PDB file of C-alpha atoms in Angstrom:
ATOM      1  CA  MET A 230       0.000   0.000   0.000  1.00 52.00           C
ATOM      2  CA  SER A 231       1.254   3.466  -0.897  1.00 82.00           C
ATOM      3  CA  VAL A 232       1.712   5.960   1.941  1.00 94.00           C
ATOM      4  CA  VAL A 233       0.507   9.481   1.111  1.00 97.00           C
ATOM      5  CA  TRP A 234       1.077  12.654   3.121  1.00 98.00           C
ATOM      6  CA  HIS A 235      -0.706  15.920   2.330  1.00 98.00           C
ATOM      7  CA  LEU A 236       0.719  19.389   2.982  1.00 98.00           C
ATOM      8  CA  HIS A 237      -1.767  22.229   2.647  1.00 98.00           C
ATOM      9  CA  ARG A 238      -0.220  25.699   2.960  1.00 98.00           C
ATOM     10  CA  ASP A 239      -2.677  28.052   4.602  1.00 98.00           C
ATOM     11  CA  THR A 240      -0.829  31.160   5.812  1.00 96.00           C
ATOM     12  CA  PHE A 241       1.743  33.155   3.838  1.00 97.00           C
ATOM     13  CA  HIS A 242       3.951  35.668   5.657  1.00 96.00           C
ATOM     14  CA  PRO A 243       7.112  37.382   4.352  1.00 95.00           C
ATOM     15  CA  HIS A 244       9.158  35.480   6.975  1.00 96.00           C
ATOM     16  CA  GLY A 245       7.502  32.056   6.850  1.00 97.00           C
ATOM     17  CA  VAL A 246       4.762  29.928   5.356  1.00 98.00           C
ATOM     18  CA  TRP A 247       2.561  27.829   7.623  1.00 98.00           C
ATOM     19  CA  GLY A 248       0.689  24.740   6.609  1.00 98.00           C
ATOM     20  CA  LYS A 249      -0.846  21.511   7.859  1.00 98.00           C
ATOM     21  CA  LEU A 250       0.795  18.150   7.196  1.00 98.00           C
ATOM     22  CA  THR A 251      -1.591  15.205   7.444  1.00 98.00           C
ATOM     23  CA  GLY A 252      -1.084  11.487   7.001  1.00 96.00           C
ATOM     24  CA  GLY A 253       0.374   8.535   8.850  1.00 85.00           C
ATOM     25  CA  GLY A 254      -2.954   7.166  10.029  1.00 88.00           C
ATOM     26  CA  GLY A 255      -4.478  10.435  11.185  1.00 94.00           C
ATOM     27  CA  LEU A 256      -1.475  12.455  12.309  1.00 97.00           C
ATOM     28  CA  VAL A 257      -1.716  16.236  11.872  1.00 98.00           C
ATOM     29  CA  PHE A 258       1.216  18.619  12.217  1.00 98.00           C
ATOM     30  CA  ASP A 259       1.731  22.317  11.657  1.00 98.00           C
ATOM     31  CA  THR A 260       4.571  23.105   9.246  1.00 98.00           C
ATOM     32  CA  ILE A 261       6.909  25.985   8.533  1.00 98.00           C
ATOM     33  CA  GLU A 262       8.695  26.680   5.231  1.00 98.00           C
ATOM     34  CA  ASN A 263      10.937  29.403   3.885  1.00 98.00           C
ATOM     35  CA  PRO A 264       8.870  31.580   1.501  1.00 97.00           C
ATOM     36  CA  ASP A 265      11.932  32.180  -0.697  1.00 97.00           C
ATOM     37  CA  THR A 266      12.564  28.479  -1.363  1.00 97.00           C
ATOM     38  CA  LEU A 267       9.094  26.884  -1.516  1.00 97.00           C
ATOM     39  CA  ILE A 268       8.504  23.676  -3.426  1.00 98.00           C
ATOM     40  CA  GLU A 269       5.831  24.215  -6.099  1.00 97.00           C
ATOM     41  CA  PRO A 270       2.416  22.677  -5.366  1.00 98.00           C
ATOM     42  CA  GLY A 271       2.206  19.181  -6.825  1.00 98.00           C
ATOM     43  CA  GLU A 272       2.818  15.519  -6.103  1.00 98.00           C
ATOM     44  CA  TYR A 273       6.299  14.332  -5.145  1.00 98.00           C
ATOM     45  CA  ASN A 274       8.040  11.096  -4.280  1.00 98.00           C
ATOM     46  CA  CYS A 275       9.921  11.115  -0.974  1.00 98.00           C
ATOM     47  CA  VAL A 276      12.749   8.632  -0.332  1.00 97.00           C
ATOM     48  CA  ARG A 277      14.604   7.615   2.796  1.00 97.00           C
ATOM     49  CA  ASP A 278      17.727   9.744   3.294  1.00 97.00           C
ATOM     50  CA  TYR A 279      19.867  11.281   6.054  1.00 95.00           C
ATOM     51  CA  PHE A 280      19.978  14.805   7.514  1.00 95.00           C
ATOM     52  CA  TYR A 281      23.715  15.219   8.109  1.00 94.00           C
ATOM     53  CA  ARG A 282      23.564  18.559   9.934  1.00 91.00           C
ATOM     54  CA  GLY A 283      21.089  17.084  12.412  1.00 92.00           C
ATOM     55  CA  ASP A 284      22.633  13.584  12.359  1.00 95.00           C
ATOM     56  CA  TYR A 285      19.412  11.610  11.915  1.00 95.00           C
ATOM     57  CA  PRO A 286      17.514   9.704   9.204  1.00 96.00           C
ATOM     58  CA  THR A 287      14.738  11.423   7.295  1.00 97.00           C
ATOM     59  CA  PHE A 288      13.072  11.572   3.873  1.00 98.00           C
ATOM     60  CA  GLU A 289      14.182  13.606   0.878  1.00 98.00           C
ATOM     61  CA  ILE A 290      11.499  15.221  -1.290  1.00 98.00           C
ATOM     62  CA  ILE A 291      12.469  14.530  -4.900  1.00 98.00           C
ATOM     63  CA  VAL A 292      12.010  17.719  -6.944  1.00 98.00           C
ATOM     64  CA  GLU A 293      13.448  17.965 -10.445  1.00 96.00           C
ATOM     65  CA  GLY A 294      16.266  20.493 -10.634  1.00 96.00           C
ATOM     66  CA  ARG A 295      16.652  20.742  -6.853  1.00 96.00           C
ATOM     67  CA  ASP A 296      18.659  18.750  -4.333  1.00 94.00           C
ATOM     68  CA  ARG A 297      18.517  17.820  -0.652  1.00 95.00           C
ATOM     69  CA  LEU A 298      14.983  19.022   0.110  1.00 98.00           C
ATOM     70  CA  LEU A 299      14.303  17.225   3.371  1.00 98.00           C
ATOM     71  CA  PHE A 300      11.808  16.846   6.168  1.00 98.00           C
ATOM     72  CA  HIS A 301      13.652  17.872   9.340  1.00 97.00           C
ATOM     73  CA  ALA A 302      13.178  19.605  12.663  1.00 97.00           C
ATOM     74  CA  ALA A 303      13.389  23.424  12.726  1.00 98.00           C
ATOM     75  CA  ASN A 304      11.447  26.178  14.429  1.00 98.00           C
ATOM     76  CA  TYR A 305      11.861  29.061  11.993  1.00 97.00           C
ATOM     77  CA  ALA A 306      11.748  29.463   8.214  1.00 97.00           C
ATOM     78  CA  TYR A 307      15.219  31.042   8.107  1.00 96.00           C
ATOM     79  CA  GLN A 308      16.576  27.649   9.254  1.00 97.00           C
ATOM     80  CA  LEU A 309      15.250  26.047   6.061  1.00 97.00           C
ATOM     81  CA  GLU A 310      16.545  26.049   2.488  1.00 95.00           C
ATOM     82  CA  GLY A 311      13.562  24.493   0.704  1.00 96.00           C
ATOM     83  CA  CYS A 312      12.999  21.868   3.366  1.00 98.00           C
ATOM     84  CA  ILE A 313       9.821  21.304   5.396  1.00 98.00           C
ATOM     85  CA  ALA A 314       9.745  21.349   9.210  1.00 98.00           C
ATOM     86  CA  PRO A 315       6.787  19.871  11.108  1.00 98.00           C
ATOM     87  CA  GLY A 316       5.733  21.150  14.513  1.00 98.00           C
ATOM     88  CA  MET A 317       3.200  20.273  17.188  1.00 98.00           C
ATOM     89  CA  SER A 318       1.813  23.834  17.099  1.00 98.00           C
ATOM     90  CA  ARG A 319       2.472  27.219  15.518  1.00 98.00           C
ATOM     91  CA  GLY A 320       3.102  30.627  16.980  1.00 97.00           C
ATOM     92  CA  TRP A 321       5.190  33.760  16.841  1.00 97.00           C
ATOM     93  CA  LYS A 322       8.747  34.360  17.959  1.00 94.00           C
ATOM     94  CA  ASP A 323       9.223  37.530  20.045  1.00 92.00           C
ATOM     95  CA  ASP A 324      10.153  39.518  16.920  1.00 92.00           C
ATOM     96  CA  ASN A 325       6.902  38.496  15.139  1.00 91.00           C
ATOM     97  CA  THR A 326       8.620  35.785  13.097  1.00 94.00           C
ATOM     98  CA  PRO A 327       6.318  32.813  12.324  1.00 97.00           C
ATOM     99  CA  ALA A 328       7.407  29.590  14.005  1.00 98.00           C
ATOM    100  CA  VAL A 329       6.445  26.027  14.768  1.00 98.00           C
ATOM    101  CA  TRP A 330       6.964  24.636  18.269  1.00 98.00           C
ATOM    102  CA  GLN A 331       8.140  21.195  19.410  1.00 98.00           C
ATOM    103  CA  SER A 332       9.491  20.450  15.953  1.00 98.00           C
ATOM    104  CA  LYS A 333      11.758  17.584  17.034  1.00 98.00           C
ATOM    105  CA  ASN A 334       8.792  15.859  18.712  1.00 98.00           C
ATOM    106  CA  ALA A 335       6.649  16.316  15.589  1.00 98.00           C
ATOM    107  CA  PHE A 336       9.458  15.133  13.309  1.00 98.00           C
ATOM    108  CA  ASN A 337       9.977  12.018  15.447  1.00 98.00           C
ATOM    109  CA  GLN A 338       6.262  11.186  15.182  1.00 98.00           C
ATOM    110  CA  TYR A 339       6.333  11.760  11.404  1.00 98.00           C
ATOM    111  CA  PHE A 340       9.395   9.536  11.019  1.00 97.00           C
ATOM    112  CA  GLU A 341       7.989   6.837  13.305  1.00 96.00           C
ATOM    113  CA  ALA A 342       4.829   6.730  11.153  1.00 96.00           C
ATOM    114  CA  ASN A 343       7.087   6.019   8.151  1.00 96.00           C
ATOM    115  CA  THR A 344       9.463   3.452   9.661  1.00 93.00           C
ATOM    116  CA  SER A 345       8.012   0.590   7.609  1.00 93.00           C
ATOM    117  CA  VAL A 346       8.452   2.332   4.233  1.00 95.00           C
ATOM    118  CA  ASP A 347      11.442   3.438   2.191  1.00 96.00           C
ATOM    119  CA  GLU A 348       9.400   6.002   0.271  1.00 96.00           C
ATOM    120  CA  HIS A 349       6.101   7.860   0.380  1.00 97.00           C
ATOM    121  CA  THR A 350       4.170  10.397  -1.639  1.00 97.00           C
ATOM    122  CA  LEU A 351       3.804  14.076  -0.668  1.00 98.00           C
ATOM    123  CA  VAL A 352       0.961  16.123  -2.171  1.00 98.00           C
ATOM    124  CA  ILE A 353       1.397  19.890  -1.716  1.00 98.00           C
ATOM    125  CA  THR A 354      -1.551  22.271  -2.103  1.00 98.00           C
ATOM    126  CA  GLU A 355      -2.090  25.865  -1.046  1.00 96.00           C
ATOM    127  CA  GLU A 356      -4.768  28.499  -0.537  1.00 85.00           C
TER     128      GLU A 356
END
């Protein structure tokens, strides 16, 4: 059976884009992305990979013409270069920068939901 995750972007801000990531048998996470390096809406294959800066396994989102677009933990969009960071909730940093909170916890749940697969599909939509 094919595993499908859906990312729906719902809030665009100059310093971050929020969305909802759903899948994995009913899991729902908030997400943050860098507005300058967004992946175009569409359907993408994601394959098991490794996040070397964080030193943990993850999934790479395969996008033609781009490289190393990963799911990984991060709280702020400026920590991302085209990657997607899940969080347990969303909020604002003190300087009014959009953020997601408890990203490592959310990432661990996302990864745990995918431990039995080497790849999955990601469908990205937006408002």
